[in-house]
Amino acid sequence: MRLRKEPGIQVKSPEQIARMYAAGQVVARTLSVLKEAVRPGITTAELDSIAEREIRGAGAVPSFLGYFGYPASICTSLNEQVVHGIPSPEQALRPGDVISIDCGAILHGWHGDSALTVGVGEIDPADQAMLDACAASMWGRDRAGGGREPARRYLARGGKVGARFRGLRADPRVHRARHRY
């Protein structure tokens, strides 16, 4: 039986923060390359191959590959898939699709993890409005509502957020230096 809980906040040294930042930069660069690669006809498996090449090329290891048996380097969720979809050679992107890509990398024992959602070519205006409202809320472009006002305005105009666009909370175990490579 455990009598002690882990501390809720783990204070990091400047060196640890620099390592975390470096791992995050690997993920940011990989997502940037993937964003440029998204186009009609490319498969989610091809995106996964690109991601693995970029991550390993940076001297890092894909966080997701092998994690509890996960078979890929990224998670790809297309349209109605909620989150953590597995890339597939049979899943080709089509114009108008909306894809979310979750990427993680371990560099010198530290995890970087982020995701992005992009349209494939021209997407439905309602989908674009929802993506724009979410981005504005996330980046706090309207601080009057605590950063959430753009999303409130989107919903007030009749916008809908259904299962297609819901996310799940990340497993905190992934974000700690639980396993080292």
PDB file of C-alpha atoms in Angstrom:
ATOM      1  CA  MET A   1       0.000   0.000   0.000  1.00  0.00           C
ATOM      2  CA  ARG A   2       1.245   3.467  -0.880  1.00  0.00           C
ATOM      3  CA  LEU A   3       1.144   5.938   1.944  1.00  0.00           C
ATOM      4  CA  ARG A   4       2.570   8.879   0.050  1.00  0.00           C
ATOM      5  CA  LYS A   5       1.221  10.621  -2.974  1.00  0.00           C
ATOM      6  CA  GLU A   6       3.484  12.043  -5.614  1.00  0.00           C
ATOM      7  CA  PRO A   7       3.762  15.814  -5.400  1.00  0.00           C
ATOM      8  CA  GLY A   8       1.138  17.572  -7.495  1.00  0.00           C
ATOM      9  CA  ILE A   9       3.704  19.953  -8.903  1.00  0.00           C
ATOM     10  CA  GLN A  10       7.158  18.869  -9.917  1.00  0.00           C
ATOM     11  CA  VAL A  11       9.590  21.786  -9.942  1.00  0.00           C
ATOM     12  CA  LYS A  12      12.006  21.584 -12.859  1.00  0.00           C
ATOM     13  CA  SER A  13      15.508  22.997 -13.025  1.00  0.00           C
ATOM     14  CA  PRO A  14      16.512  25.327 -15.874  1.00  0.00           C
ATOM     15  CA  GLU A  15      18.424  22.417 -17.449  1.00  0.00           C
ATOM     16  CA  GLN A  16      15.360  20.177 -17.289  1.00  0.00           C
ATOM     17  CA  ILE A  17      13.199  22.898 -18.800  1.00  0.00           C
ATOM     18  CA  ALA A  18      15.716  23.307 -21.628  1.00  0.00           C
ATOM     19  CA  ARG A  19      15.525  19.542 -22.313  1.00  0.00           C
ATOM     20  CA  MET A  20      11.742  19.644 -22.277  1.00  0.00           C
ATOM     21  CA  TYR A  21      11.837  22.573 -24.685  1.00  0.00           C
ATOM     22  CA  ALA A  22      14.199  20.694 -27.023  1.00  0.00           C
ATOM     23  CA  ALA A  23      11.851  17.680 -27.088  1.00  0.00           C
ATOM     24  CA  GLY A  24       8.935  20.025 -27.772  1.00  0.00           C
ATOM     25  CA  GLN A  25      10.839  21.603 -30.653  1.00  0.00           C
ATOM     26  CA  VAL A  26      11.308  18.175 -32.259  1.00  0.00           C
ATOM     27  CA  VAL A  27       7.536  17.719 -32.118  1.00  0.00           C
ATOM     28  CA  ALA A  28       6.852  21.262 -33.386  1.00  0.00           C
ATOM     29  CA  ARG A  29       9.158  20.780 -36.384  1.00  0.00           C
ATOM     30  CA  THR A  30       7.623  17.373 -37.117  1.00  0.00           C
ATOM     31  CA  LEU A  31       4.085  18.772 -36.993  1.00  0.00           C
ATOM     32  CA  SER A  32       5.132  21.615 -39.291  1.00  0.00           C
ATOM     33  CA  VAL A  33       6.444  19.098 -41.851  1.00  0.00           C
ATOM     34  CA  LEU A  34       3.279  17.018 -41.498  1.00  0.00           C
ATOM     35  CA  LYS A  35       1.054  20.068 -41.965  1.00  0.00           C
ATOM     36  CA  GLU A  36       2.797  20.767 -45.269  1.00  0.00           C
ATOM     37  CA  ALA A  37       2.449  17.096 -46.291  1.00  0.00           C
ATOM     38  CA  VAL A  38      -1.336  17.004 -45.740  1.00  0.00           C
ATOM     39  CA  ARG A  39      -2.974  16.890 -49.160  1.00  0.00           C
ATOM     40  CA  PRO A  40      -5.610  14.857 -50.972  1.00  0.00           C
ATOM     41  CA  GLY A  41      -4.393  11.347 -51.732  1.00  0.00           C
ATOM     42  CA  ILE A  42      -1.758  10.964 -49.031  1.00  0.00           C
ATOM     43  CA  THR A  43      -2.496   8.147 -46.578  1.00  0.00           C
ATOM     44  CA  THR A  44      -2.308   8.422 -42.833  1.00  0.00           C
ATOM     45  CA  ALA A  45       0.334   5.655 -42.942  1.00  0.00           C
ATOM     46  CA  GLU A  46       2.456   7.851 -45.210  1.00  0.00           C
ATOM     47  CA  LEU A  47       2.096  10.707 -42.720  1.00  0.00           C
ATOM     48  CA  ASP A  48       3.227   8.304 -39.997  1.00  0.00           C
ATOM     49  CA  SER A  49       6.342   7.383 -42.015  1.00  0.00           C
ATOM     50  CA  ILE A  50       7.167  11.058 -42.513  1.00  0.00           C
ATOM     51  CA  ALA A  51       6.766  11.686 -38.783  1.00  0.00           C
ATOM     52  CA  GLU A  52       9.012   8.794 -37.792  1.00  0.00           C
ATOM     53  CA  ARG A  53      11.696   9.915 -40.248  1.00  0.00           C
ATOM     54  CA  GLU A  54      11.593  13.489 -38.897  1.00  0.00           C
ATOM     55  CA  ILE A  55      11.631  12.429 -35.237  1.00  0.00           C
ATOM     56  CA  ARG A  56      14.481   9.949 -35.653  1.00  0.00           C
ATOM     57  CA  GLY A  57      16.359  12.388 -37.872  1.00  0.00           C
ATOM     58  CA  ALA A  58      16.363  14.808 -34.948  1.00  0.00           C
ATOM     59  CA  GLY A  59      17.948  12.176 -32.702  1.00  0.00           C
ATOM     60  CA  ALA A  60      14.701  11.461 -30.870  1.00  0.00           C
ATOM     61  CA  VAL A  61      12.409   8.441 -30.519  1.00  0.00           C
ATOM     62  CA  PRO A  62       8.668   8.444 -31.258  1.00  0.00           C
ATOM     63  CA  SER A  63       6.839   8.506 -27.898  1.00  0.00           C
ATOM     64  CA  PHE A  64       3.767   6.640 -29.060  1.00  0.00           C
ATOM     65  CA  LEU A  65       5.398   3.799 -31.005  1.00  0.00           C
ATOM     66  CA  GLY A  66       5.180   0.713 -28.803  1.00  0.00           C
ATOM     67  CA  TYR A  67       3.476   2.528 -25.914  1.00  0.00           C
ATOM     68  CA  PHE A  68       1.129  -0.166 -24.540  1.00  0.00           C
ATOM     69  CA  GLY A  69       1.511  -1.847 -27.945  1.00  0.00           C
ATOM     70  CA  TYR A  70       0.555   1.195 -30.047  1.00  0.00           C
ATOM     71  CA  PRO A  71       1.770   0.424 -33.600  1.00  0.00           C
ATOM     72  CA  ALA A  72       2.556   3.907 -34.954  1.00  0.00           C
ATOM     73  CA  SER A  73       4.596   7.064 -34.382  1.00  0.00           C
ATOM     74  CA  ILE A  74       1.616   9.447 -34.540  1.00  0.00           C
ATOM     75  CA  CYS A  75      -2.122   9.317 -33.937  1.00  0.00           C
ATOM     76  CA  THR A  76      -4.312  10.421 -36.843  1.00  0.00           C
ATOM     77  CA  SER A  77      -8.000  11.176 -36.377  1.00  0.00           C
ATOM     78  CA  LEU A  78      -9.942  11.840 -39.530  1.00  0.00           C
ATOM     79  CA  ASN A  79     -13.328  13.547 -39.543  1.00  0.00           C
ATOM     80  CA  GLU A  80     -15.635  11.644 -37.184  1.00  0.00           C
ATOM     81  CA  GLN A  81     -12.848   9.769 -35.395  1.00  0.00           C
ATOM     82  CA  VAL A  82     -12.573  11.234 -31.914  1.00  0.00           C
ATOM     83  CA  VAL A  83      -8.897  10.887 -30.981  1.00  0.00           C
ATOM     84  CA  HIS A  84      -5.932   8.530 -31.158  1.00  0.00           C
ATOM     85  CA  GLY A  85      -6.779   6.916 -34.481  1.00  0.00           C
ATOM     86  CA  ILE A  86      -4.175   4.521 -35.851  1.00  0.00           C
ATOM     87  CA  PRO A  87      -2.602   5.483 -39.195  1.00  0.00           C
ATOM     88  CA  SER A  88      -3.498   3.128 -42.032  1.00  0.00           C
ATOM     89  CA  PRO A  89      -2.375   2.593 -45.637  1.00  0.00           C
ATOM     90  CA  GLU A  90      -6.081   2.286 -46.535  1.00  0.00           C
ATOM     91  CA  GLN A  91      -6.981   5.706 -45.120  1.00  0.00           C
ATOM     92  CA  ALA A  92      -6.285   8.263 -47.858  1.00  0.00           C
ATOM     93  CA  LEU A  93      -7.111  11.919 -47.281  1.00  0.00           C
ATOM     94  CA  ARG A  94      -9.787  13.509 -49.452  1.00  0.00           C
ATOM     95  CA  PRO A  95     -10.575  17.143 -50.179  1.00  0.00           C
ATOM     96  CA  GLY A  96     -12.753  18.568 -47.418  1.00  0.00           C
ATOM     97  CA  ASP A  97     -11.497  16.163 -44.733  1.00  0.00           C
ATOM     98  CA  VAL A  98     -10.427  17.466 -41.339  1.00  0.00           C
ATOM     99  CA  ILE A  99      -7.491  15.627 -39.775  1.00  0.00           C
ATOM    100  CA  SER A 100      -6.047  15.835 -36.297  1.00  0.00           C
ATOM    101  CA  ILE A 101      -2.470  14.669 -35.863  1.00  0.00           C
ATOM    102  CA  ASP A 102      -1.049  13.948 -32.416  1.00  0.00           C
ATOM    103  CA  CYS A 103       2.727  13.653 -32.222  1.00  0.00           C
ATOM    104  CA  GLY A 104       5.128  12.821 -29.418  1.00  0.00           C
ATOM    105  CA  ALA A 105       8.891  12.480 -29.221  1.00  0.00           C
ATOM    106  CA  ILE A 106      11.386  11.543 -26.549  1.00  0.00           C
ATOM    107  CA  LEU A 107      14.702  13.356 -26.665  1.00  0.00           C
ATOM    108  CA  HIS A 108      17.300  12.503 -24.027  1.00  0.00           C
ATOM    109  CA  GLY A 109      14.573  11.040 -21.807  1.00  0.00           C
ATOM    110  CA  TRP A 110      12.202  14.009 -22.053  1.00  0.00           C
ATOM    111  CA  HIS A 111       8.809  13.966 -23.789  1.00  0.00           C
ATOM    112  CA  GLY A 112       7.447  16.522 -26.178  1.00  0.00           C
ATOM    113  CA  ASP A 113       3.794  16.083 -27.164  1.00  0.00           C
ATOM    114  CA  SER A 114       1.457  18.237 -29.202  1.00  0.00           C
ATOM    115  CA  ALA A 115      -1.258  18.030 -31.811  1.00  0.00           C
ATOM    116  CA  LEU A 116      -2.743  20.012 -34.641  1.00  0.00           C
ATOM    117  CA  THR A 117      -5.936  19.900 -36.663  1.00  0.00           C
ATOM    118  CA  VAL A 118      -5.990  20.975 -40.289  1.00  0.00           C
ATOM    119  CA  GLY A 119      -8.290  20.871 -43.254  1.00  0.00           C
ATOM    120  CA  VAL A 120      -7.433  18.949 -46.394  1.00  0.00           C
ATOM    121  CA  GLY A 121      -7.725  21.485 -49.173  1.00  0.00           C
ATOM    122  CA  GLU A 122     -10.853  23.616 -48.965  1.00  0.00           C
ATOM    123  CA  ILE A 123     -13.130  22.531 -46.117  1.00  0.00           C
ATOM    124  CA  ASP A 124     -16.737  23.249 -45.198  1.00  0.00           C
ATOM    125  CA  PRO A 125     -17.082  26.857 -43.950  1.00  0.00           C
ATOM    126  CA  ALA A 126     -18.736  25.647 -40.727  1.00  0.00           C
ATOM    127  CA  ASP A 127     -15.786  23.354 -40.028  1.00  0.00           C
ATOM    128  CA  GLN A 128     -13.359  26.211 -40.725  1.00  0.00           C
ATOM    129  CA  ALA A 129     -15.295  28.544 -38.415  1.00  0.00           C
ATOM    130  CA  MET A 130     -15.102  25.955 -35.654  1.00  0.00           C
ATOM    131  CA  LEU A 131     -11.345  25.475 -36.169  1.00  0.00           C
ATOM    132  CA  ASP A 132     -10.826  29.246 -36.154  1.00  0.00           C
ATOM    133  CA  ALA A 133     -12.853  29.684 -32.936  1.00  0.00           C
ATOM    134  CA  CYS A 134     -10.923  26.896 -31.237  1.00  0.00           C
ATOM    135  CA  ALA A 135      -7.586  28.373 -32.297  1.00  0.00           C
ATOM    136  CA  ALA A 136      -8.582  31.840 -31.116  1.00  0.00           C
ATOM    137  CA  SER A 137      -9.712  30.418 -27.779  1.00  0.00           C
ATOM    138  CA  MET A 138      -6.579  28.347 -27.342  1.00  0.00           C
ATOM    139  CA  TRP A 139      -4.215  31.193 -28.083  1.00  0.00           C
ATOM    140  CA  GLY A 140      -6.228  33.688 -26.021  1.00  0.00           C
ATOM    141  CA  ARG A 141      -6.920  36.070 -28.864  1.00  0.00           C
ATOM    142  CA  ASP A 142      -9.876  37.427 -26.936  1.00  0.00           C
ATOM    143  CA  ARG A 143      -8.925  37.791 -23.277  1.00  0.00           C
ATOM    144  CA  ALA A 144     -12.221  39.439 -22.299  1.00  0.00           C
ATOM    145  CA  GLY A 145     -13.783  35.988 -21.994  1.00  0.00           C
ATOM    146  CA  GLY A 146     -10.755  34.323 -20.494  1.00  0.00           C
ATOM    147  CA  GLY A 147      -9.737  33.190 -23.959  1.00  0.00           C
ATOM    148  CA  ARG A 148     -13.025  31.331 -24.442  1.00  0.00           C
ATOM    149  CA  GLU A 149     -15.092  34.159 -25.911  1.00  0.00           C
ATOM    150  CA  PRO A 150     -14.466  33.217 -29.588  1.00  0.00           C
ATOM    151  CA  ALA A 151     -15.810  29.722 -28.889  1.00  0.00           C
ATOM    152  CA  ARG A 152     -18.824  31.164 -27.062  1.00  0.00           C
ATOM    153  CA  ARG A 153     -19.563  33.448 -30.037  1.00  0.00           C
ATOM    154  CA  TYR A 154     -19.203  30.497 -32.434  1.00  0.00           C
ATOM    155  CA  LEU A 155     -21.698  28.436 -30.409  1.00  0.00           C
ATOM    156  CA  ALA A 156     -24.062  31.431 -30.018  1.00  0.00           C
ATOM    157  CA  ARG A 157     -24.208  31.749 -33.824  1.00  0.00           C
ATOM    158  CA  GLY A 158     -25.426  28.142 -34.021  1.00  0.00           C
ATOM    159  CA  GLY A 159     -22.083  26.403 -34.363  1.00  0.00           C
ATOM    160  CA  LYS A 160     -22.002  22.855 -33.101  1.00  0.00           C
ATOM    161  CA  VAL A 161     -19.254  20.821 -31.491  1.00  0.00           C
ATOM    162  CA  GLY A 162     -20.092  17.145 -31.515  1.00  0.00           C
ATOM    163  CA  ALA A 163     -18.229  13.901 -31.039  1.00  0.00           C
ATOM    164  CA  ARG A 164     -16.377  14.667 -34.251  1.00  0.00           C
ATOM    165  CA  PHE A 165     -14.345  17.369 -32.528  1.00  0.00           C
ATOM    166  CA  ARG A 166     -14.106  16.345 -28.864  1.00  0.00           C
ATOM    167  CA  GLY A 167     -10.736  15.599 -27.327  1.00  0.00           C
ATOM    168  CA  LEU A 168      -9.692  13.475 -24.411  1.00  0.00           C
ATOM    169  CA  ARG A 169      -7.394  14.315 -21.532  1.00  0.00           C
ATOM    170  CA  ALA A 170      -3.853  13.134 -22.063  1.00  0.00           C
ATOM    171  CA  ASP A 171      -2.490  10.305 -19.957  1.00  0.00           C
ATOM    172  CA  PRO A 172      -0.241  12.122 -17.456  1.00  0.00           C
ATOM    173  CA  ARG A 173       2.077   9.111 -17.317  1.00  0.00           C
ATOM    174  CA  VAL A 174       3.270   9.931 -20.836  1.00  0.00           C
ATOM    175  CA  HIS A 175       4.285  13.424 -19.779  1.00  0.00           C
ATOM    176  CA  ARG A 176       6.575  12.347 -16.969  1.00  0.00           C
ATOM    177  CA  ALA A 177       9.989  10.864 -17.508  1.00  0.00           C
ATOM    178  CA  ARG A 178       8.520   7.409 -16.905  1.00  0.00           C
ATOM    179  CA  HIS A 179      10.611   5.526 -19.402  1.00  0.00           C
ATOM    180  CA  ARG A 180      13.936   6.542 -20.829  1.00  0.00           C
ATOM    181  CA  TYR A 181      15.479   5.622 -24.171  1.00  0.00           C
TER     182      TYR A 181
END
